[in-house]
């Protein structure tokens, strides 16, 4: 064998080194490209049983894939908001560096998810509650929820094992109700064992009235439950009648199960954290609609739900429907935001000061879906408004909240809407947990530069302890709406200043805007003729209405009541003026 020269050896080694270096660089480039890939999947429809089953599988995959990084964004053929927000954040926002890659089929999506998916969970279509049990288990076991029909089509094709088959498991032998047997079993298996994240409970409508018509509005939210490993349920808060979906159950069974779940979850939190109930009761199953002559109308049913959950340190985020891609939006980077403050002035004698709360953006559905219509109004900024947005929504849609802060005018201000950092009845909190309540709210109020609580919803006027709690995170003002369904309270607070915090009523009569003239007349009815020369203060709530319409109503009010010398002012001067006036009276 001929001797190999040193030059040849060096050449071979150099070639090998270069090849390794190139491979390493290629691998790194591929990894970086993979990190930047955001897969998009468009739901094929929203009007058939098959559409429902498809959406269920996709949202399970989405919740699993998005843990730790943004990997899957879901679009819709019939609902435009996912495209609206993607355009906002992909053009110049936090998703601008992502490369969007469309996935054309469910088979392809399962292949992309790969080993992240551990198996399938089959729910029992004859017991609609099991779709919520299956969703809960999907979050805990990284599974895909499939109907029996879907399982028959895809199980062998995807070569995935069955994690759980719920068919035939619940017969009603425990409670007289298959539905309640299912939830009580799930509470024992998933909550009492500490498997679920106790910060989240998801009140998502089951399949009883939705699957047959392909209503996916409460399916597309489920990526959030899977992503957070949350417990999912659907129960009535009423104990005096049977629900529409389970009319043969012993009356009050749903409520007993509801309390059983809340008690179990509260034991898991052990006073260390509050719990968000993300979701909303089913109007069609638990309140008075044409097909179900319930004793209870929808709004009282909403209030009863909040009344029920509040003693368990729970607050509601009323995710009513169509809240897409929460597991994506929630990962947007966010820091402490600033909204600024106006220069404080002095009130003038003889004036009638009005402040307008642009209300009910306290939950993800109105923030995600309704807000853009009103925020994009070209007349926004022409009059000072206080926009009610609960700061705890930053756990779900922080990018949307930051977008609002970035695009606000000098006449736009933000404050918590329903109650505080979450919709609850503060008077229903056990006093021993008020420090936890304060800690929870301080975190969110400070992050979003809020110091007002303009719409505290409760069953009675605030106790001294509750006012002391709000003083610690809402020193610039407190306003309340009181609704007593149990005949145990119902008293509005007299306007006063509590240890430097203004306290007053939020006027609710004009909340449901119809036409400008009618709204002006309703507002006028709440303002009596002036007596004396002291300034007066009226704080109005108006729900889901564009600025131009509210401005029109206020202008009509000023024309209708010229003797009032009305001025619409920003919320900080409003409460500041109020404080100066009422301090002089005390």
Coordinates of C-alpha atoms in Angstrom, one line a residue:
X1 CA 0.0 0.0 0.0
X2 CA 1.3 3.4 -0.9
X3 CA 1.9 5.8 1.9
X4 CA -0.8 8.5 2.2
X5 CA 0.7 12.0 2.2
X6 CA 0.1 14.4 5.1
X7 CA -1.4 16.8 2.5
X8 CA -4.0 14.2 1.6
X9 CA -4.9 13.5 5.2
X10 CA -5.4 17.2 5.9
X11 CA -7.5 17.5 2.8
X12 CA -9.8 14.6 3.9
X13 CA -10.1 16.0 7.4
X14 CA -10.9 19.5 6.1
X15 CA -13.5 18.1 3.7
X16 CA -15.1 16.1 6.6
X17 CA -15.1 19.1 8.9
X18 CA -16.7 21.3 6.2
X19 CA -19.3 18.6 5.5
X20 CA -20.1 18.3 9.3
X21 CA -20.3 22.1 9.6
X22 CA -22.6 22.4 6.6
X23 CA -24.9 19.7 8.0
X24 CA -24.9 21.4 11.4
X25 CA -25.8 24.7 9.8
X26 CA -28.5 23.1 7.6
X27 CA -29.9 21.4 10.7
X28 CA -29.9 24.7 12.6
X29 CA -31.5 26.5 9.6
X30 CA -34.2 23.8 9.5
X31 CA -34.8 24.1 13.2
X32 CA -35.2 27.9 12.9
X33 CA -37.6 27.5 10.0
X34 CA -39.6 25.0 12.0
X35 CA -39.7 27.5 14.9
X36 CA -41.1 30.1 12.6
X37 CA -43.8 27.9 11.0
X38 CA -47.3 28.6 12.1
X39 CA -49.7 26.0 10.7
X40 CA -53.2 27.1 9.8
X41 CA -56.2 24.9 9.5
X42 CA -59.5 26.1 8.1
X43 CA -62.6 24.3 9.4
X44 CA -64.5 22.9 6.5
X45 CA -68.0 23.9 7.7
X46 CA -70.3 24.8 10.6
X47 CA -73.6 23.4 9.8
X48 CA -73.5 19.6 10.0
X49 CA -72.8 16.9 12.5
X50 CA -69.6 16.1 10.6
X51 CA -68.5 19.7 11.0
X52 CA -69.0 19.5 14.7
X53 CA -67.0 16.3 15.0
X54 CA -64.2 17.8 12.8
X55 CA -64.0 20.9 14.9
X56 CA -63.8 18.8 18.1
X57 CA -60.8 16.8 16.8
X58 CA -59.0 19.9 15.5
X59 CA -59.3 22.0 18.7
X60 CA -58.0 19.1 20.8
X61 CA -55.0 18.9 18.5
X62 CA -54.6 22.6 18.6
X63 CA -54.5 22.7 22.4
X64 CA -51.9 20.0 22.6
X65 CA -49.7 21.4 19.7
X66 CA -49.6 24.9 21.1
X67 CA -48.2 24.0 24.5
X68 CA -44.9 25.8 24.9
X69 CA -45.0 27.5 21.4
X70 CA -47.5 28.8 18.8
X71 CA -47.9 26.0 16.3
X72 CA -51.5 25.9 15.0
X73 CA -53.9 28.6 14.2
X74 CA -57.5 27.7 13.3
X75 CA -59.6 29.7 10.7
X76 CA -63.2 29.4 9.7
X77 CA -65.0 29.5 6.4
X78 CA -68.0 31.3 7.9
X79 CA -66.6 33.5 10.8
X80 CA -64.2 36.3 9.9
X81 CA -62.7 37.3 13.2
X82 CA -59.8 34.8 13.1
X83 CA -58.7 36.3 9.8
X84 CA -59.2 39.9 11.2
X85 CA -56.9 39.3 14.1
X86 CA -54.3 37.4 12.1
X87 CA -54.0 40.3 9.7
X88 CA -53.5 42.6 12.7
X89 CA -50.7 40.6 14.3
X90 CA -49.1 39.1 11.2
X91 CA -48.7 42.4 9.4
X92 CA -46.8 44.3 12.1
X93 CA -47.4 42.5 15.3
X94 CA -46.0 39.7 17.3
X95 CA -46.8 37.1 14.7
X96 CA -45.0 39.0 11.9
X97 CA -42.0 36.6 11.8
X98 CA -44.1 33.5 11.4
X99 CA -44.4 31.7 8.2
X100 CA -48.0 30.6 7.7
X101 CA -48.4 27.1 6.3
X102 CA -51.8 25.9 5.4
X103 CA -52.8 22.3 6.3
X104 CA -55.3 20.9 3.9
X105 CA -56.7 17.8 5.8
X106 CA -57.3 16.3 9.2
X107 CA -55.0 13.4 8.2
X108 CA -52.2 15.9 7.5
X109 CA -52.7 17.7 10.7
X110 CA -52.5 14.5 12.7
X111 CA -49.3 13.6 10.9
X112 CA -47.8 17.0 11.8
X113 CA -48.8 16.7 15.4
X114 CA -47.0 13.3 15.4
X115 CA -46.0 11.9 18.8
X116 CA -47.6 14.7 20.7
X117 CA -50.8 12.9 20.3
X118 CA -51.1 9.9 22.6
X119 CA -54.4 8.4 21.6
X120 CA -58.1 8.9 21.0
X121 CA -61.0 9.4 23.5
X122 CA -64.5 8.2 22.4
X123 CA -67.5 10.0 23.9
X124 CA -71.0 8.6 24.3
X125 CA -73.3 10.5 22.0
X126 CA -76.3 9.3 24.0
X127 CA -74.9 11.1 27.1
X128 CA -73.9 14.6 25.9
X129 CA -72.1 15.4 29.1
X130 CA -69.4 12.9 28.1
X131 CA -68.1 15.3 25.4
X132 CA -67.0 17.5 28.3
X133 CA -65.5 14.6 30.2
X134 CA -63.6 13.7 27.0
X135 CA -62.4 17.2 26.5
X136 CA -61.1 17.3 30.1
X137 CA -59.3 13.9 29.6
X138 CA -57.9 15.1 26.3
X139 CA -56.0 17.8 28.1
X140 CA -54.8 15.4 30.8
X141 CA -53.8 12.6 28.4
X142 CA -52.9 14.5 25.2
X143 CA -55.7 12.8 23.3
X144 CA -58.1 13.6 20.5
X145 CA -61.9 13.5 21.2
X146 CA -63.8 11.5 18.6
X147 CA -67.4 10.6 18.2
X148 CA -68.1 6.9 17.6
X149 CA -68.5 7.6 13.9
X150 CA -65.2 9.5 13.7
X151 CA -63.4 6.7 15.7
X152 CA -64.7 4.1 13.2
X153 CA -63.3 6.1 10.3
X154 CA -60.0 7.2 11.7
X155 CA -58.7 5.0 14.6
X156 CA -57.0 2.4 12.5
X157 CA -56.0 4.9 9.8
X158 CA -54.1 7.0 12.4
X159 CA -52.9 4.0 14.3
X160 CA -53.7 5.6 17.7
X161 CA -54.7 3.6 20.8
X162 CA -57.9 4.2 22.7
X163 CA -57.2 6.1 25.9
X164 CA -60.8 5.9 27.0
X165 CA -64.2 4.9 25.6
X166 CA -67.1 6.5 27.5
X167 CA -69.8 4.6 25.7
X168 CA -72.2 2.9 28.2
X169 CA -70.4 4.0 31.3
X170 CA -73.1 6.2 32.8
X171 CA -76.6 4.9 33.5
X172 CA -78.0 7.2 36.2
X173 CA -77.5 4.6 38.9
X174 CA -75.9 7.1 41.3
X175 CA -78.0 10.2 41.0
X176 CA -80.9 9.3 38.8
X177 CA -79.3 11.2 36.0
X178 CA -76.8 10.0 33.5
X179 CA -75.5 13.6 33.1
X180 CA -74.9 14.0 36.8
X181 CA -73.4 10.6 37.2
X182 CA -70.9 11.6 34.5
X183 CA -69.9 14.8 36.2
X184 CA -69.6 13.4 39.7
X185 CA -67.4 10.6 38.4
X186 CA -65.2 13.2 36.6
X187 CA -65.0 15.4 39.7
X188 CA -63.7 12.4 41.7
X189 CA -61.3 11.3 39.0
X190 CA -60.0 14.6 37.7
X191 CA -60.4 17.3 40.4
X192 CA -60.2 15.5 43.7
X193 CA -57.0 13.7 42.5
X194 CA -55.4 17.0 41.6
X195 CA -55.0 16.2 37.9
X196 CA -56.8 19.3 36.6
X197 CA -55.4 22.9 36.8
X198 CA -57.6 24.4 39.6
X199 CA -57.2 27.9 38.2
X200 CA -59.6 27.0 35.3
X201 CA -63.1 25.7 35.1
X202 CA -64.7 25.7 31.7
X203 CA -68.4 26.1 31.4
X204 CA -68.9 24.9 27.8
X205 CA -72.2 23.9 26.3
X206 CA -72.3 20.2 25.5
X207 CA -73.6 18.5 22.4
X208 CA -77.3 18.2 23.5
X209 CA -78.6 21.1 21.3
X210 CA -75.5 21.8 19.2
X211 CA -74.1 18.8 17.4
X212 CA -77.1 17.9 15.2
X213 CA -77.1 21.4 13.7
X214 CA -73.3 21.7 13.4
X215 CA -73.0 24.5 15.9
X216 CA -69.3 24.7 16.7
X217 CA -69.3 28.0 18.6
X218 CA -68.6 26.1 21.9
X219 CA -66.3 23.6 20.2
X220 CA -63.7 26.1 18.9
X221 CA -63.2 27.4 22.5
X222 CA -61.9 23.9 23.6
X223 CA -58.3 24.4 22.6
X224 CA -58.2 26.6 25.7
X225 CA -59.5 23.8 28.0
X226 CA -57.1 21.2 26.5
X227 CA -54.2 23.6 26.6
X228 CA -54.7 24.4 30.3
X229 CA -55.7 20.9 31.4
X230 CA -58.9 22.4 32.7
X231 CA -62.1 20.7 34.0
X232 CA -65.0 21.1 31.5
X233 CA -68.7 21.0 32.6
X234 CA -72.2 22.2 31.7
X235 CA -74.7 22.5 34.6
X236 CA -77.7 24.6 35.6
X237 CA -77.4 27.0 38.6
X238 CA -81.0 26.6 39.5
X239 CA -82.3 24.2 42.1
X240 CA -86.0 24.8 41.8
X241 CA -86.6 23.2 38.4
X242 CA -85.2 20.6 36.1
X243 CA -83.1 21.7 33.2
X244 CA -84.4 21.3 29.6
X245 CA -81.7 18.8 28.7
X246 CA -82.3 16.5 31.6
X247 CA -86.0 16.9 32.6
X248 CA -86.3 13.5 34.3
X249 CA -83.6 14.2 36.9
X250 CA -84.6 14.8 40.5
X251 CA -85.1 18.6 40.9
X252 CA -81.9 20.3 42.1
X253 CA -79.5 17.5 41.0
X254 CA -77.6 19.8 38.6
X255 CA -77.1 22.4 41.4
X256 CA -76.0 19.7 43.9
X257 CA -73.4 18.5 41.4
X258 CA -72.4 22.1 40.6
X259 CA -71.6 22.7 44.3
X260 CA -69.9 19.3 44.6
X261 CA -67.5 20.4 41.8
X262 CA -66.9 23.9 43.2
X263 CA -66.1 22.5 46.7
X264 CA -63.7 20.0 45.2
X265 CA -61.9 22.6 43.2
X266 CA -61.7 25.1 46.1
X267 CA -60.0 22.4 48.2
X268 CA -57.4 22.1 45.4
X269 CA -56.7 25.9 45.4
X270 CA -56.6 25.9 49.2
X271 CA -56.8 29.7 49.4
X272 CA -53.7 30.2 47.2
X273 CA -55.3 31.3 44.0
X274 CA -58.6 32.3 42.5
X275 CA -60.4 30.3 39.8
X276 CA -61.7 31.5 36.5
X277 CA -64.9 30.0 35.2
X278 CA -64.4 30.5 31.5
X279 CA -67.7 30.0 29.6
X280 CA -71.4 30.8 29.9
X281 CA -74.5 28.9 30.8
X282 CA -76.7 27.7 28.0
X283 CA -79.6 30.1 27.5
X284 CA -81.5 27.4 25.6
X285 CA -81.3 24.8 28.4
X286 CA -81.4 26.8 31.7
X287 CA -83.5 29.9 31.1
X288 CA -86.8 31.0 29.7
X289 CA -87.0 30.6 26.0
X290 CA -89.9 29.6 23.7
X291 CA -89.2 25.9 23.8
X292 CA -88.5 25.8 27.6
X293 CA -90.9 27.7 29.9
X294 CA -88.4 28.2 32.7
X295 CA -89.2 30.2 35.8
X296 CA -86.0 32.2 35.1
X297 CA -85.1 34.7 32.4
X298 CA -81.6 34.7 30.9
X299 CA -80.1 37.7 32.8
X300 CA -81.2 36.4 36.2
X301 CA -79.7 33.1 35.3
X302 CA -76.4 34.8 34.5
X303 CA -76.6 36.6 37.9
X304 CA -77.5 33.4 39.7
X305 CA -74.4 31.6 38.2
X306 CA -72.1 34.4 39.5
X307 CA -73.9 34.4 42.8
X308 CA -73.3 30.7 43.1
X309 CA -69.6 30.6 42.1
X310 CA -68.4 33.7 44.1
X311 CA -68.1 32.1 47.6
X312 CA -65.8 29.5 46.0
X313 CA -63.3 32.2 45.0
X314 CA -64.4 31.9 41.4
X315 CA -65.0 34.6 38.9
X316 CA -66.6 34.3 35.5
X317 CA -65.1 35.1 32.1
X318 CA -68.3 34.9 30.0
X319 CA -66.9 33.1 26.9
X320 CA -70.2 33.0 25.1
X321 CA -69.1 31.6 21.8
X322 CA -66.7 31.7 18.9
X323 CA -63.5 32.5 20.8
X324 CA -61.0 31.1 18.4
X325 CA -57.3 30.5 19.0
X326 CA -57.0 31.3 22.7
X327 CA -54.1 28.9 23.0
X328 CA -52.2 31.1 20.4
X329 CA -53.2 34.6 21.5
X330 CA -52.4 33.9 25.1
X331 CA -48.7 33.4 24.3
X332 CA -48.2 36.9 23.0
X333 CA -45.5 38.7 25.0
X334 CA -46.8 41.4 27.3
X335 CA -45.3 43.8 29.9
X336 CA -46.8 46.5 32.1
X337 CA -48.9 48.8 30.0
X338 CA -49.6 52.5 30.5
X339 CA -52.7 54.4 29.5
X340 CA -51.9 57.8 30.9
X341 CA -54.0 60.2 33.0
X342 CA -55.6 63.6 32.2
X343 CA -54.7 66.8 34.0
X344 CA -57.1 67.1 37.0
X345 CA -59.2 70.2 37.1
X346 CA -61.7 71.7 39.5
X347 CA -65.5 71.3 39.2
X348 CA -67.7 74.3 38.4
X349 CA -70.8 75.3 40.2
X350 CA -74.1 74.7 38.4
X351 CA -72.7 72.0 36.0
X352 CA -74.1 68.5 35.4
X353 CA -71.2 66.2 34.8
X354 CA -71.7 63.0 32.9
X355 CA -69.4 60.1 32.4
X356 CA -70.0 57.2 29.9
X357 CA -68.9 53.6 30.5
X358 CA -68.7 51.8 27.2
X359 CA -69.6 48.6 28.8
X360 CA -69.5 44.8 28.8
X361 CA -66.1 44.0 27.3
X362 CA -65.5 42.1 30.5
X363 CA -65.2 38.7 28.8
X364 CA -63.4 37.2 25.8
X365 CA -66.4 37.0 23.4
X366 CA -67.1 40.8 23.3
X367 CA -63.4 41.6 23.4
X368 CA -62.6 39.3 20.6
X369 CA -65.7 39.6 18.4
X370 CA -67.7 42.7 19.3
X371 CA -65.0 45.2 20.2
X372 CA -63.5 45.7 16.7
X373 CA -66.8 47.0 15.2
X374 CA -67.0 49.7 17.8
X375 CA -63.3 50.5 18.2
X376 CA -62.9 51.0 14.5
X377 CA -65.6 53.8 14.5
X378 CA -64.1 56.9 13.0
X379 CA -65.7 59.1 15.6
X380 CA -64.0 57.4 18.5
X381 CA -61.9 60.0 20.3
X382 CA -64.3 62.9 19.7
X383 CA -65.8 62.5 23.2
X384 CA -64.2 61.1 26.4
X385 CA -65.2 57.5 27.1
X386 CA -64.3 54.9 29.7
X387 CA -64.0 51.4 28.1
X388 CA -64.9 48.6 30.4
X389 CA -62.4 45.8 29.8
X390 CA -61.5 43.3 32.5
X391 CA -57.7 43.1 33.0
X392 CA -57.7 39.4 33.7
X393 CA -58.5 38.9 30.0
X394 CA -54.8 39.3 29.5
X395 CA -54.5 35.6 30.4
X396 CA -56.4 34.9 27.2
X397 CA -56.1 37.7 24.7
X398 CA -53.1 39.9 25.8
X399 CA -52.3 40.9 22.2
X400 CA -55.8 42.3 21.6
X401 CA -55.6 44.3 24.8
X402 CA -52.2 45.7 23.9
X403 CA -53.5 46.6 20.4
X404 CA -56.3 48.6 22.1
X405 CA -53.8 50.4 24.3
X406 CA -51.5 51.2 21.3
X407 CA -54.4 52.6 19.2
X408 CA -56.3 54.5 21.9
X409 CA -56.9 58.2 21.5
X410 CA -56.4 60.8 24.3
X411 CA -60.1 60.5 25.0
X412 CA -60.1 56.7 25.5
X413 CA -59.6 55.2 28.9
X414 CA -59.8 51.7 30.3
X415 CA -61.1 50.2 33.5
X416 CA -62.3 46.9 34.8
X417 CA -65.8 46.2 33.8
X418 CA -67.9 43.5 35.5
X419 CA -66.8 43.7 39.2
X420 CA -62.9 43.8 39.0
X421 CA -60.3 41.4 37.5
X422 CA -63.2 38.9 36.9
X423 CA -66.9 38.9 37.1
X424 CA -68.1 38.0 40.6
X425 CA -70.0 39.3 43.6
X426 CA -67.4 40.7 46.1
X427 CA -69.9 40.6 49.0
X428 CA -70.1 36.9 48.6
X429 CA -66.5 36.3 49.3
X430 CA -65.6 34.9 52.7
X431 CA -63.8 37.7 54.5
X432 CA -60.9 35.4 55.2
X433 CA -60.3 35.3 51.4
X434 CA -60.4 39.1 50.9
X435 CA -56.6 39.3 51.0
X436 CA -56.5 36.8 48.2
X437 CA -59.0 38.9 46.3
X438 CA -56.9 42.0 46.8
X439 CA -53.7 40.2 45.7
X440 CA -55.4 38.8 42.5
X441 CA -56.8 42.2 41.5
X442 CA -53.6 44.2 42.3
X443 CA -51.6 42.1 39.9
X444 CA -53.9 42.7 37.0
X445 CA -54.7 46.4 37.8
X446 CA -51.1 47.3 38.0
X447 CA -50.2 45.4 34.9
X448 CA -52.8 47.4 32.9
X449 CA -52.5 50.7 34.7
X450 CA -56.0 50.6 36.1
X451 CA -57.3 52.3 39.2
X452 CA -61.1 52.4 38.7
X453 CA -63.8 49.8 39.2
X454 CA -66.8 51.4 37.5
X455 CA -69.2 48.4 37.4
X456 CA -69.1 46.2 40.5
X457 CA -72.0 43.8 40.2
X458 CA -73.4 42.6 43.5
X459 CA -76.6 41.7 45.4
X460 CA -76.3 44.5 48.0
X461 CA -74.3 47.6 48.8
X462 CA -70.7 46.9 49.5
X463 CA -69.7 46.1 53.1
X464 CA -67.0 48.1 54.8
X465 CA -64.6 45.2 54.3
X466 CA -65.3 45.0 50.6
X467 CA -64.7 48.8 50.3
X468 CA -61.5 48.5 52.2
X469 CA -60.4 45.7 49.7
X470 CA -61.2 47.8 46.7
X471 CA -59.4 50.8 48.2
X472 CA -56.1 48.9 47.8
X473 CA -56.3 48.5 44.1
X474 CA -59.1 50.9 42.9
X475 CA -58.5 54.1 44.8
X476 CA -59.7 56.4 42.1
X477 CA -63.3 55.2 42.1
X478 CA -65.9 52.5 42.7
X479 CA -69.4 52.3 41.2
X480 CA -71.9 49.6 41.5
X481 CA -75.0 48.0 40.1
X482 CA -77.1 46.0 42.6
X483 CA -79.4 43.2 41.7
X484 CA -80.9 41.1 44.5
X485 CA -82.6 37.8 43.4
X486 CA -82.8 36.4 46.9
X487 CA -84.6 39.2 48.8
X488 CA -81.7 39.5 51.2
X489 CA -80.2 42.8 50.2
X490 CA -80.8 45.0 47.2
X491 CA -79.7 48.3 48.7
X492 CA -77.7 50.8 46.6
X493 CA -75.0 52.7 48.4
X494 CA -75.6 56.4 49.0
X495 CA -73.0 58.5 47.1
X496 CA -70.0 59.1 49.4
X497 CA -66.3 59.0 49.7
X498 CA -64.8 56.0 51.6
X499 CA -61.4 56.8 53.0
X500 CA -60.6 58.8 49.8
X501 CA -62.3 56.4 47.4
X502 CA -65.4 57.8 45.6
X503 CA -68.4 55.4 45.9
X504 CA -71.5 55.8 43.7
X505 CA -74.2 54.1 41.6
X506 CA -73.6 53.2 37.9
X507 CA -76.9 54.0 36.2
X508 CA -78.1 51.1 34.1
X509 CA -81.4 52.2 32.6
X510 CA -79.9 53.3 29.2
X511 CA -77.6 50.3 28.9
X512 CA -79.4 48.6 25.9
X513 CA -79.0 51.3 23.2
X514 CA -81.9 51.5 20.8
X515 CA -81.9 54.8 18.9
X516 CA -80.2 58.0 20.0
X517 CA -83.4 59.9 20.7
X518 CA -84.9 57.2 22.9
X519 CA -81.6 56.8 24.8
X520 CA -81.4 60.5 25.4
X521 CA -84.9 60.4 26.9
X522 CA -84.0 57.5 29.1
X523 CA -80.9 59.3 30.3
X524 CA -82.9 62.5 30.9
X525 CA -85.4 60.6 33.1
X526 CA -82.5 59.7 35.4
X527 CA -81.5 63.4 35.9
X528 CA -84.0 65.4 38.0
X529 CA -84.3 69.1 37.8
X530 CA -81.4 71.0 39.4
X531 CA -81.7 72.3 42.9
X532 CA -79.2 74.8 44.1
X533 CA -75.8 75.5 42.4
X534 CA -73.8 72.4 43.5
X535 CA -72.3 70.3 40.6
X536 CA -74.0 67.0 40.0
X537 CA -72.7 63.7 38.7
X538 CA -74.3 61.0 36.6
X539 CA -72.5 57.9 35.5
X540 CA -74.2 55.9 32.6
X541 CA -73.6 52.4 31.4
X542 CA -74.1 51.7 27.6
X543 CA -73.5 48.3 26.2
X544 CA -71.9 47.3 22.9
X545 CA -72.6 50.5 21.0
X546 CA -70.3 52.5 18.6
X547 CA -69.1 56.0 19.7
X548 CA -70.9 57.8 17.0
X549 CA -74.3 56.6 18.3
X550 CA -73.4 57.5 21.9
X551 CA -72.2 60.9 20.9
X552 CA -75.5 61.5 19.0
X553 CA -77.5 60.5 22.1
X554 CA -75.5 62.8 24.4
X555 CA -75.9 65.7 21.9
X556 CA -79.7 65.1 21.9
X557 CA -79.7 65.0 25.7
X558 CA -78.0 68.4 25.9
X559 CA -80.6 69.8 23.5
X560 CA -83.4 68.2 25.4
X561 CA -82.2 69.5 28.8
X562 CA -80.4 72.8 28.2
X563 CA -81.0 73.9 31.8
X564 CA -78.6 71.2 33.1
X565 CA -75.4 72.7 31.5
X566 CA -74.2 69.2 30.7
X567 CA -70.5 68.4 30.2
X568 CA -69.2 64.9 29.4
X569 CA -65.8 64.5 31.0
X570 CA -63.2 61.8 31.3
X571 CA -63.6 59.3 34.2
X572 CA -60.6 60.5 36.2
X573 CA -61.9 64.1 36.4
X574 CA -65.4 62.8 36.9
X575 CA -64.5 60.8 40.1
X576 CA -62.1 63.6 41.1
X577 CA -64.8 66.2 40.9
X578 CA -67.2 63.9 42.7
X579 CA -64.7 63.4 45.5
X580 CA -64.1 67.1 46.0
X581 CA -67.8 67.8 46.0
X582 CA -68.7 65.0 48.5
X583 CA -65.7 65.6 50.7
X584 CA -67.1 69.1 51.3
X585 CA -70.4 67.6 52.4
X586 CA -69.0 65.2 54.9

